[in-house]
Coordinates of C-alpha atoms and ligand atoms in Angstrom, one line a residue:
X162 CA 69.9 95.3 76.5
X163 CA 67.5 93.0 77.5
X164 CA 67.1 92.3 81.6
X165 CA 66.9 89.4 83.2
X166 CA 63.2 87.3 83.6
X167 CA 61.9 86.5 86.7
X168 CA 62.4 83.5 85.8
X169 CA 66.2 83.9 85.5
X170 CA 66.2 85.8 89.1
X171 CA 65.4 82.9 90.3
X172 CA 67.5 80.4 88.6
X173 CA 70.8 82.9 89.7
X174 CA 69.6 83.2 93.5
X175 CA 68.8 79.8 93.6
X176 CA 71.8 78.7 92.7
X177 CA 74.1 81.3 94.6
X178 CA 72.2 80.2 97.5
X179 CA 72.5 76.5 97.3
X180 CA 76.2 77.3 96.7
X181 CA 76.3 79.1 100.1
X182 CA 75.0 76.6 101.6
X183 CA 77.3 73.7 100.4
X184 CA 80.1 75.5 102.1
X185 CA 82.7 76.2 99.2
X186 CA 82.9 79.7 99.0
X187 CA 84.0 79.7 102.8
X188 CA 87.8 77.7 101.8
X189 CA 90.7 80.9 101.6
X190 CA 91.5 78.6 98.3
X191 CA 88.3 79.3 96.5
X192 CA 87.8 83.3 97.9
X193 CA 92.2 83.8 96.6
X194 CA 91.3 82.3 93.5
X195 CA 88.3 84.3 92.6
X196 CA 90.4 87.5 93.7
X197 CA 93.2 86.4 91.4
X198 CA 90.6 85.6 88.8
X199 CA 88.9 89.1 89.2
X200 CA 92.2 90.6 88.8
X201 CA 92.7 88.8 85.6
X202 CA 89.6 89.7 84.1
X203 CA 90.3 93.4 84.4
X204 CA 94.1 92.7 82.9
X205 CA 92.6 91.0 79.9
X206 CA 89.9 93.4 79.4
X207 CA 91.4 96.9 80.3
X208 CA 90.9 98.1 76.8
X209 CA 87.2 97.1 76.5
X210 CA 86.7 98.4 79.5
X211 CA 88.5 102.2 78.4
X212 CA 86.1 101.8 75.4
X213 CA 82.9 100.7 77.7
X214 CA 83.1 103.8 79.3
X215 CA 84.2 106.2 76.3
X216 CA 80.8 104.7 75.3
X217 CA 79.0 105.6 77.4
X218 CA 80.3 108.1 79.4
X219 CA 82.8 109.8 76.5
X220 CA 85.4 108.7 79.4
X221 CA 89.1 109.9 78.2
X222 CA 91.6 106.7 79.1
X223 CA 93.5 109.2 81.0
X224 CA 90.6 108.4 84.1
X225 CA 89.3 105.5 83.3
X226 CA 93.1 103.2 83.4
X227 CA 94.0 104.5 86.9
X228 CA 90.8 104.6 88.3
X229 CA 88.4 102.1 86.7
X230 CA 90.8 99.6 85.5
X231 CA 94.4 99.8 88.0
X232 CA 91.9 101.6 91.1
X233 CA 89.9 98.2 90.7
X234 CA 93.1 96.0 90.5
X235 CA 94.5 97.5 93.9
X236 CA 91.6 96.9 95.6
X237 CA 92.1 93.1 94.7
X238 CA 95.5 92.7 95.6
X239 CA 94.8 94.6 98.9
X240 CA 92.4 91.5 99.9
X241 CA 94.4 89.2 98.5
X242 CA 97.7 90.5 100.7
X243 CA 94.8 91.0 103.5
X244 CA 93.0 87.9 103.4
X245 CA 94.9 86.0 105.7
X246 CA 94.2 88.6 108.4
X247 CA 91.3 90.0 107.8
X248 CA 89.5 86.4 108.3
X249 CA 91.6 84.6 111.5
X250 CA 90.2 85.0 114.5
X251 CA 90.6 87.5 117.0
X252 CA 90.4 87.6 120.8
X253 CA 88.4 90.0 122.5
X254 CA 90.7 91.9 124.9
X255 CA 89.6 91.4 128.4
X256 CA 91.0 88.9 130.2
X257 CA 88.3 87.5 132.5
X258 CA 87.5 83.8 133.1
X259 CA 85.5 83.3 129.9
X260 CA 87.9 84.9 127.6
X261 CA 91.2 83.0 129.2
X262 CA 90.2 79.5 130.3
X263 CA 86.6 79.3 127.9
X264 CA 89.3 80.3 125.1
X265 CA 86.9 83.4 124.2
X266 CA 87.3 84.3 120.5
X267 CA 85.5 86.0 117.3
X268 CA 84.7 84.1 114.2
X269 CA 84.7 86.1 110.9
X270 CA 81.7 84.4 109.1
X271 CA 80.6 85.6 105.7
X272 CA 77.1 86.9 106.1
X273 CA 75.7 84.3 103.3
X274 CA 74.1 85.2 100.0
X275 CA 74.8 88.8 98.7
X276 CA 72.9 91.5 96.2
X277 CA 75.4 94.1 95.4
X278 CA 73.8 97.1 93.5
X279 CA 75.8 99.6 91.5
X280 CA 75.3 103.5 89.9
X281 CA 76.2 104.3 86.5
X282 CA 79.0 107.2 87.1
X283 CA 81.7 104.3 87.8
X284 CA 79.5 101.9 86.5
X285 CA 83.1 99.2 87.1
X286 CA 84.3 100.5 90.5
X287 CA 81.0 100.1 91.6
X288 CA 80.5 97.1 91.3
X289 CA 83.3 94.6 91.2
X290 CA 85.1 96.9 94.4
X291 CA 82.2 95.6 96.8
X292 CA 81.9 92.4 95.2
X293 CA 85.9 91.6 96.0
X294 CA 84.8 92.3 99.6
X295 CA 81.9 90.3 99.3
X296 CA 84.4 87.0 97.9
X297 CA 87.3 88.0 100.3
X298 CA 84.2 87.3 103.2
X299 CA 83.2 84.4 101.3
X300 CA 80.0 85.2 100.9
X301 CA 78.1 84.3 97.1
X302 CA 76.6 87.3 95.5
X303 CA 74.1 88.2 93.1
X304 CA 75.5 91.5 91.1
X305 CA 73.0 94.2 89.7
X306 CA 75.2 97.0 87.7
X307 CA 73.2 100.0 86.6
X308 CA 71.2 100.1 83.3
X309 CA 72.4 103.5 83.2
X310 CA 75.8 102.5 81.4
X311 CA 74.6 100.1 78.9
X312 CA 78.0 99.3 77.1
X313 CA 79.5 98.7 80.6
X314 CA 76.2 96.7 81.5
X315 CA 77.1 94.6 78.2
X316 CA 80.6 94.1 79.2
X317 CA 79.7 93.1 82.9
X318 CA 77.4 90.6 81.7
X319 CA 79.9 89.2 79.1
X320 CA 82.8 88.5 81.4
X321 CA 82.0 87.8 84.9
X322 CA 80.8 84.6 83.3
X323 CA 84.4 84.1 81.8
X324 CA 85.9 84.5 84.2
X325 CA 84.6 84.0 88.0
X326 CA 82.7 80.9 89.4
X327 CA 79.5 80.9 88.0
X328 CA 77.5 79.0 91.3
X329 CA 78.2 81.2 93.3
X330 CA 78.7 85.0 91.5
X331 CA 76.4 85.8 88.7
X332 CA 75.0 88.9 87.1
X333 CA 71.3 90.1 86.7
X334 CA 70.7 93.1 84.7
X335 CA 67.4 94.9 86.0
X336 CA 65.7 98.7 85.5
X337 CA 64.6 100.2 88.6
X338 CA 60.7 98.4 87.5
X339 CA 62.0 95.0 88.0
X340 CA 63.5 96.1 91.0
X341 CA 60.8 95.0 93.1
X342 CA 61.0 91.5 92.1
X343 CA 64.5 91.1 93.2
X344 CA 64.2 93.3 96.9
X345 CA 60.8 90.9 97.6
X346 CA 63.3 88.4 97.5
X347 CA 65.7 87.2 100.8
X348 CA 69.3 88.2 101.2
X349 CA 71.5 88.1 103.9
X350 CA 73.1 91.5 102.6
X351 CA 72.5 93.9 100.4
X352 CA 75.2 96.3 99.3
X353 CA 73.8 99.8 97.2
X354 CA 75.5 102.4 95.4
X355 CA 73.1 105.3 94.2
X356 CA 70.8 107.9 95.1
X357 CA 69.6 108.8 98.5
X358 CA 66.2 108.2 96.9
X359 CA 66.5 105.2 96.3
X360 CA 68.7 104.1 99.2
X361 CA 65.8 104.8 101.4
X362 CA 63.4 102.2 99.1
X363 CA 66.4 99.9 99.3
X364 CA 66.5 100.3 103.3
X365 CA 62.6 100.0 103.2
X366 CA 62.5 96.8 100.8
X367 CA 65.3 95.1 103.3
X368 CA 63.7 95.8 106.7
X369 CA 60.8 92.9 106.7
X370 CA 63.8 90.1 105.9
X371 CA 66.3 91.9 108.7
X372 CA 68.4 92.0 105.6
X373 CA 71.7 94.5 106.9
X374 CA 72.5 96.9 104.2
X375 CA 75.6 99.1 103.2
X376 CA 74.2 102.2 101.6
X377 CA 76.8 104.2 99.5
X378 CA 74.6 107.6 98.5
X379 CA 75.1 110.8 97.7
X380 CA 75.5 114.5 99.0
X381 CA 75.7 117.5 98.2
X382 CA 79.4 118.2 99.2
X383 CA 80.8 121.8 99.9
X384 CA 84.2 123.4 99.9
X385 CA 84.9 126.2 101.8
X386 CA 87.5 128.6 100.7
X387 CA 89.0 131.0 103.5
X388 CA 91.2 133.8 103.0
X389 CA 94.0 132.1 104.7
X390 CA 93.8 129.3 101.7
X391 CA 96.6 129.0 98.7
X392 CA 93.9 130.0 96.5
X393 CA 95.6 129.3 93.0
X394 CA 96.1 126.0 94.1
X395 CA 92.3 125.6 95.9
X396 CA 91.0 126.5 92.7
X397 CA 93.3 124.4 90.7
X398 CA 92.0 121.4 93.0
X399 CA 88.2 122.2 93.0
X400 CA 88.3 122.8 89.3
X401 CA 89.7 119.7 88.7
X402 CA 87.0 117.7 90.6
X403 CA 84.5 119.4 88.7
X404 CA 86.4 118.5 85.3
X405 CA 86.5 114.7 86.3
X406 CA 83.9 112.8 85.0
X407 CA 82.1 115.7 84.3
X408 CA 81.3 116.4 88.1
X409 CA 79.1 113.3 88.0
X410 CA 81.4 112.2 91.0
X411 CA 79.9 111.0 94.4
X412 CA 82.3 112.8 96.4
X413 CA 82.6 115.8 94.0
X414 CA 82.2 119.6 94.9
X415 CA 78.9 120.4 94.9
X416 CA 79.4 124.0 95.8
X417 CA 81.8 126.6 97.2
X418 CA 81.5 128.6 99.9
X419 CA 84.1 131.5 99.4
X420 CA 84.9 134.6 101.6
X421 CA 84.0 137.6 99.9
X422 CA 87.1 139.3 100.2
X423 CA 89.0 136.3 98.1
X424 CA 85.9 135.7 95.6
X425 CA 87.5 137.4 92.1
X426 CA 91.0 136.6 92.7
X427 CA 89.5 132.5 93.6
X428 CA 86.8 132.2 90.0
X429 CA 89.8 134.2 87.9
X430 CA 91.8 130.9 89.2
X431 CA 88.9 128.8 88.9
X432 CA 88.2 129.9 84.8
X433 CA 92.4 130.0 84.0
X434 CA 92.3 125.7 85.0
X435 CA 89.0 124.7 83.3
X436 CA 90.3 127.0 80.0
X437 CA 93.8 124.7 80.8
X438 CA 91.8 121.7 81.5
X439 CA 89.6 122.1 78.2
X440 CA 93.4 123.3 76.6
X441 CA 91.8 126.4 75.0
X442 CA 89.0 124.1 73.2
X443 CA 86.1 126.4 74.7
X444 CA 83.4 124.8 72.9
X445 CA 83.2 121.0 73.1
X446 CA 86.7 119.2 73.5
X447 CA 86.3 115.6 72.1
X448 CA 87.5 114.0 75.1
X449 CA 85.4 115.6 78.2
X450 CA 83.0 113.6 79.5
X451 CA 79.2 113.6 79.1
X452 CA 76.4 113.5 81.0
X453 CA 75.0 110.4 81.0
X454 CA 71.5 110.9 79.5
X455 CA 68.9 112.9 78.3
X456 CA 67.1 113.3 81.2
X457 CA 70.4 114.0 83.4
X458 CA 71.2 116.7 80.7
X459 CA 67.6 118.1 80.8
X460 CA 67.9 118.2 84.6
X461 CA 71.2 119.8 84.9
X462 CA 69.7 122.4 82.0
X463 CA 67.2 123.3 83.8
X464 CA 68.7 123.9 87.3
X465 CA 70.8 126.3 85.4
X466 CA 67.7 127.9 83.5
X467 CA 66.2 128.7 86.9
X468 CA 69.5 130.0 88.5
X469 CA 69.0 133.9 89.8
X470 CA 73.1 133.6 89.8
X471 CA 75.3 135.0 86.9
X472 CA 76.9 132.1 84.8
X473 CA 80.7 134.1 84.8
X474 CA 82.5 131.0 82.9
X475 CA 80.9 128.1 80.8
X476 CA 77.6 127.7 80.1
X477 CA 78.2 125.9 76.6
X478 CA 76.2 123.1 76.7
X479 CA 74.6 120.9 73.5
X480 CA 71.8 118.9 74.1
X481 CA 72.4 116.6 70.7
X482 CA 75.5 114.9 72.5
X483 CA 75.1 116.1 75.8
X484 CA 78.4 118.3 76.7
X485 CA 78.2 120.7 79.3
X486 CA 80.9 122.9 79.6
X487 CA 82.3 123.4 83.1
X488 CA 80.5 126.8 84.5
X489 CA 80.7 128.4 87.4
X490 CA 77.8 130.8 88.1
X491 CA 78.9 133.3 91.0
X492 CA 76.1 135.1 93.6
X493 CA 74.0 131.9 94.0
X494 CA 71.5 132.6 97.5
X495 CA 71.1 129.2 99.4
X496 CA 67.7 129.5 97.8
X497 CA 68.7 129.0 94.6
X498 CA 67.9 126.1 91.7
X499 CA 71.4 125.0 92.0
X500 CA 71.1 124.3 95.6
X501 CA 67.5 122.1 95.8
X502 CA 69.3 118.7 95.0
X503 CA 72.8 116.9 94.5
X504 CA 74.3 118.5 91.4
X505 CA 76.4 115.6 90.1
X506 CA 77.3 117.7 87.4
X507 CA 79.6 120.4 85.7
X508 CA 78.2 123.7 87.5
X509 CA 79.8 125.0 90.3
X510 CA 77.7 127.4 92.3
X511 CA 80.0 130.1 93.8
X512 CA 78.3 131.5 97.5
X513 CA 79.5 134.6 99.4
X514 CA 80.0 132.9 103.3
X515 CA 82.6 133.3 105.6
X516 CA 83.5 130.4 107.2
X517 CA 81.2 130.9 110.3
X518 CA 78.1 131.4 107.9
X519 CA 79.4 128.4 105.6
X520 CA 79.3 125.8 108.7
X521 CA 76.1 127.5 109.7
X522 CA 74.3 126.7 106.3
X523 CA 76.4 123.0 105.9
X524 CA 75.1 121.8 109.5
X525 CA 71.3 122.7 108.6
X526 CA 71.0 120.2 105.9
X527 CA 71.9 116.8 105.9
X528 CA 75.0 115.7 106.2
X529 CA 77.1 115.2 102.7
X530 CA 79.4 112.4 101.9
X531 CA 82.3 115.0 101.5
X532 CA 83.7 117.9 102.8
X533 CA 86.1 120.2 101.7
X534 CA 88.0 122.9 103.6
X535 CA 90.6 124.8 102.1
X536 CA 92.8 126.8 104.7
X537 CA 96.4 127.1 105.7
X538 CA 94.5 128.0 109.9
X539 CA 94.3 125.0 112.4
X540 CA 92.1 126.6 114.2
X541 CA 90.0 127.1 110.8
X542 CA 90.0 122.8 110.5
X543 CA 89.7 122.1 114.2
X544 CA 86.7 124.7 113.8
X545 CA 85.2 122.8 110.7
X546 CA 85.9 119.8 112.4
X547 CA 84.4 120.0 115.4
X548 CA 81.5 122.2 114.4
X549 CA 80.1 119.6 111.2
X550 CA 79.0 116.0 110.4
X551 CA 80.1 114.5 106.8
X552 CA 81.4 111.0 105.6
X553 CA 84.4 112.1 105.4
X554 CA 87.0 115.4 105.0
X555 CA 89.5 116.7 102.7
X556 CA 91.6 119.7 103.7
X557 CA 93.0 121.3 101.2
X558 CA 91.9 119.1 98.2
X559 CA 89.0 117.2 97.2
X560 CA 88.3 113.7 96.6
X561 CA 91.0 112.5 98.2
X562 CA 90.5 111.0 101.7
X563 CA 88.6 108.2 99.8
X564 CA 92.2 107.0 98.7
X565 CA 93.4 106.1 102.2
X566 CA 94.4 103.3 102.7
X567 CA 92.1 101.1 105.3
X568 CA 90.6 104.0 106.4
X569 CA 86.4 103.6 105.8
X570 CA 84.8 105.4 103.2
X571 CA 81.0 106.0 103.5
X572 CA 77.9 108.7 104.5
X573 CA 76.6 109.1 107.2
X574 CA 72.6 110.1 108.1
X575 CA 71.5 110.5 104.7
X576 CA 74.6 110.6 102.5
X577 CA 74.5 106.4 103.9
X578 CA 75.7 103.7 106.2
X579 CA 78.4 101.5 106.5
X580 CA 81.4 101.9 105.0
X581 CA 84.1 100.3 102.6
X582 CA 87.9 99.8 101.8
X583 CA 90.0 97.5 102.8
X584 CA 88.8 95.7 106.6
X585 CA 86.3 98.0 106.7
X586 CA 84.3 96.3 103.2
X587 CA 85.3 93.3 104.1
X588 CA 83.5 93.6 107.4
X589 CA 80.0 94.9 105.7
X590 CA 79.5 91.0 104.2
X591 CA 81.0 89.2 107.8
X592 CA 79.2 88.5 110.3
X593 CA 81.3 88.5 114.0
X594 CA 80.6 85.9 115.9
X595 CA 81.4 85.2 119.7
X596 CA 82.1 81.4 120.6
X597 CA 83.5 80.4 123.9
X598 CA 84.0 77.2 125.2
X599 CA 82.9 76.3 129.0
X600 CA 85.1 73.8 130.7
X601 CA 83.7 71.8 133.4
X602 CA 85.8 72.7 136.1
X603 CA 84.8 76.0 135.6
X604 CA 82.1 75.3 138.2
X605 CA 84.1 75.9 141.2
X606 CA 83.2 80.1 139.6
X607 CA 80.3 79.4 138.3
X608 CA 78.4 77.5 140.5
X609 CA 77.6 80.8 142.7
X610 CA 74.6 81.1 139.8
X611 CA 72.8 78.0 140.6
X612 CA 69.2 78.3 142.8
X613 CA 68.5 77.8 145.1
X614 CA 69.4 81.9 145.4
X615 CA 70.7 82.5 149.1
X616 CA 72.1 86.1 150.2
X617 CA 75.3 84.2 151.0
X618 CA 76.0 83.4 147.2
X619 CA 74.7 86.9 146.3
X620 CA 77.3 88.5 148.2
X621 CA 79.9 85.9 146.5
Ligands
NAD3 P1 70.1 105.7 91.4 O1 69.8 105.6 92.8 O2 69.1 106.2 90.4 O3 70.4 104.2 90.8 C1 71.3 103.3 91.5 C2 70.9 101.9 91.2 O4 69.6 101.7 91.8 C3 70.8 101.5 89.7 O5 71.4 100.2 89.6 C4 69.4 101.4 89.4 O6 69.0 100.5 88.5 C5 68.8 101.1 90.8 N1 67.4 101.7 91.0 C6 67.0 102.9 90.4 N2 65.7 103.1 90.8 C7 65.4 102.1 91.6 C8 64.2 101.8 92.4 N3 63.1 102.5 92.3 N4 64.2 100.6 93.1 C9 65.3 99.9 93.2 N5 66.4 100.1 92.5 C10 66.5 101.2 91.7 O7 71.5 106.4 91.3 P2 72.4 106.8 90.0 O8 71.7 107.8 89.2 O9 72.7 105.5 89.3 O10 73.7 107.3 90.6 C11 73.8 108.7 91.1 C12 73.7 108.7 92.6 O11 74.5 107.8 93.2 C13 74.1 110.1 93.1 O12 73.3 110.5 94.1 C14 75.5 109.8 93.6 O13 76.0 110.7 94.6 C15 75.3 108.4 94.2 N6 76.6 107.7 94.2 C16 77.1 107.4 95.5 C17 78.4 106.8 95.6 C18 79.0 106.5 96.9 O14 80.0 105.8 96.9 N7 78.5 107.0 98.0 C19 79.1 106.5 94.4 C20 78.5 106.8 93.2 C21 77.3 107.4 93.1

């Protein structure tokens, strides 16, 4: 697909932005109705959208419905039944002079003219869930989904048009070359999904406009398995977030740090669910998902080429239409291939810790965007608790915690910053903003300020 011409980047940001400033995305009417309009759009297009990502991604519908289409849906009714709330004012708590008689409060105001960038691995969710926070805070937005996904790219392009008001929320479709032409430009947010690469050019390209960004990377997320776990049922769960999507998942398992005394009993589990998963196909079943290009495949190959661990399940992998079989390779050293970047893949890199060594290696590298801890001990989760730094924690599961509802999901250090979900999105594109009002008779207080300064009004 074709991108978009300068010239066109400047048509759509002009526009947006003379939309912001004429005031009508800031009505609850026009923000309800694009929600209502967004949830149309998915409705009417839930099966295009199934076949988008079986396009691109070999997505089975069995992931995409619930997560791409319905997950996307929720998120719109959510603002919609939040609106009202999230955007009245609120009253700061004290109740000094200002506050009470000056009628203190905080004004929600959208932030103004928005560039929401998206990754390819849910090249849907992505997108359109920051962009219903972004309408919900009435700000207009310029939406950039990833090149990465080109029949998703093609369907974003076709209906956003269709269906939601084209002054003031329009699609550009860019490669990361043309990049530079849309960060030189001013916004008054900018909201990324993606690498922690390119999050830091993002953070970079925004810092000489003071543009505030929300940065939604990625990590390198570790379970830890203790001997006090359910360990059928850990491995049922990890394997299972390895499976989706083909590990290319954000807050997927990375790794696994498992106590030696549990290791054969824990991959025997892990290998019966990925056979179950794959339902005995072993070599390529026609629904598991792919990964997403050539030079993803010929990364992932390689980290695996390099490995000094033993590949005990999987392995299968064709290059011609990229399946990789979920493997787990067991004895990885934290010196290994497998552990010099984010996986965001099918290999799962099995590591003999206890828990103590597990935190010790997890707190010397940045911070991931998930954690996983899979014990039955509270003292084993106060322990993991108190003792590491993620976005955010699963116990006994993975994935999960991003489901909660308004509860932020986001990085922290280098897996990002800000968050989103429910208020917590919606306050990424608002700007709070103090107003009091001063009556006159306040002056019988205030007048203590006035010079000429006197140690009799200083000690009023
Ligand atoms: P990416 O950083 O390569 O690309 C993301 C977006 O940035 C794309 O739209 C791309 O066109 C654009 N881009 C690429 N290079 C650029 C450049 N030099 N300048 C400006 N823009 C550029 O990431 P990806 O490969 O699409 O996605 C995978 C990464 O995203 C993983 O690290 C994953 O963990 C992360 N991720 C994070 C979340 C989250 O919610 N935290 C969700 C999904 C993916």
């Amino acid at each position: 697909m074709s991108y978009s011409s300068e010239a066109q980047v400047d048509e759509a940001l002009n526009t947006v932005t003379n939309t912001f400033r004429s005031n009508v995305t800031k009505p609850l009417e026009w923000r309800i109705k694009q929600l209502r309009k967004t949830w149309w759009m998915l409705e009417d297009n839930r099966e295009r959208i199934v076949q988008a990502l079986s396009a691109d991604l070999n997505k089975h519908r069995q992931e995409s419905l619930p997560v791409d289409v319905a997950g996307i849906q929720n998120a719109c009714l959510e603002a919609l039944g939040s609106i009202k709330e999230w955007t009245k004012d609120t009253k700061p708590r004290r109740t000094d002079p200002l506050n009470l008689v000056g009628g203190a409060r905080i004004r929600k105001e959208p932030k103004g003219v928005s560039l929401i960038i998206s990754a390819w691995n849910y090249p849907f969710m992505e997108l359109f869930e920051p962009m219903i926070c972004a309408i919900a805070a009435g700000c207009t937005t310029i939406l950039k989904p990833s090149e990465l996904a080109p029949a998703s790219e093609r369907l974003i392009v076709e209906m956003v048009p269709k269906y939601l008001d084209q002054s003031a929320i329009r699609v550009i479709t860019a490669g990361p070359k043309d990049m530079n032409y849309l960060l030189e430009k001013k916004w008054d947010h900018i909201f990324f999904t993606g690498s922690t690469a390119v999050g830091k050019i993002i953070y970079a390209k925004a810092a000489p406009n003071l543009t505030t960004v929300t940065l939604e990377l990625g990590g390198r997320g570790p379970a830890i398995v203790t001997p006090s776990a359910d360990i059928d049922l850990a491995a049922k769960r990890i394997a299972n977030a390895k499976f989706m999507n083909a590990g290319q998942i954000c807050v997927g398992v990375n790794h696994v740090f498992v106590d030696p005394s549990i290791k054969q009993k824990f991959i025997a589990a892990l290998s019966k669910y990925f056979d179950q998963y794959r339902s005995g196909q072993s070599r390529e079943p026609a629904y598991a998902t792919r990964i997403v290009n050539d030079r993803h495949f010929k990364r992932l190959d390689s980290l695996l080429e390099n490995s000094q661990g033993k590949i005990v399940y999987g392995g299968e992998r064709n290059h011609e239409n990229r399946f990789f079989a979920p493997t787990i390779v067991d004895g990885v050293k934290t010196s290994d291939s497998l552990l010099s970047e984010e996986l965001f893949g099918p290999i799962l890199p099995i590591l003999d810790a206890n828990l103590d060594q597990a935190i010790s290696y997890t707190v010397q590298h940045d911070h991931p965007l998930a954690l996983y801890g899979f014990t039955s001990s509270q003292a084993e989760k106060d322990k993991i608790l108190r003792l590491t730094n993620s976005g955010g924690v699963t116990f006994n599961d993975a994935i999960l915690h991003m489901l909660v509802k308004d509860a932020p999901f986001g990085g922290v250090g280098a897996s990002g910053m800000g968050a989103y979900h429910g208020p917590f999105g919606f306050n990424e594109f608002t700007h709070l903003r103090t107003v009091v009002n001063v009556p006159g008779w306040l002056e019988l207080i205030l007048k203590v300020r006035y010079a000429p300064y006197s140690d009799k009004k200083a000690a009023a």
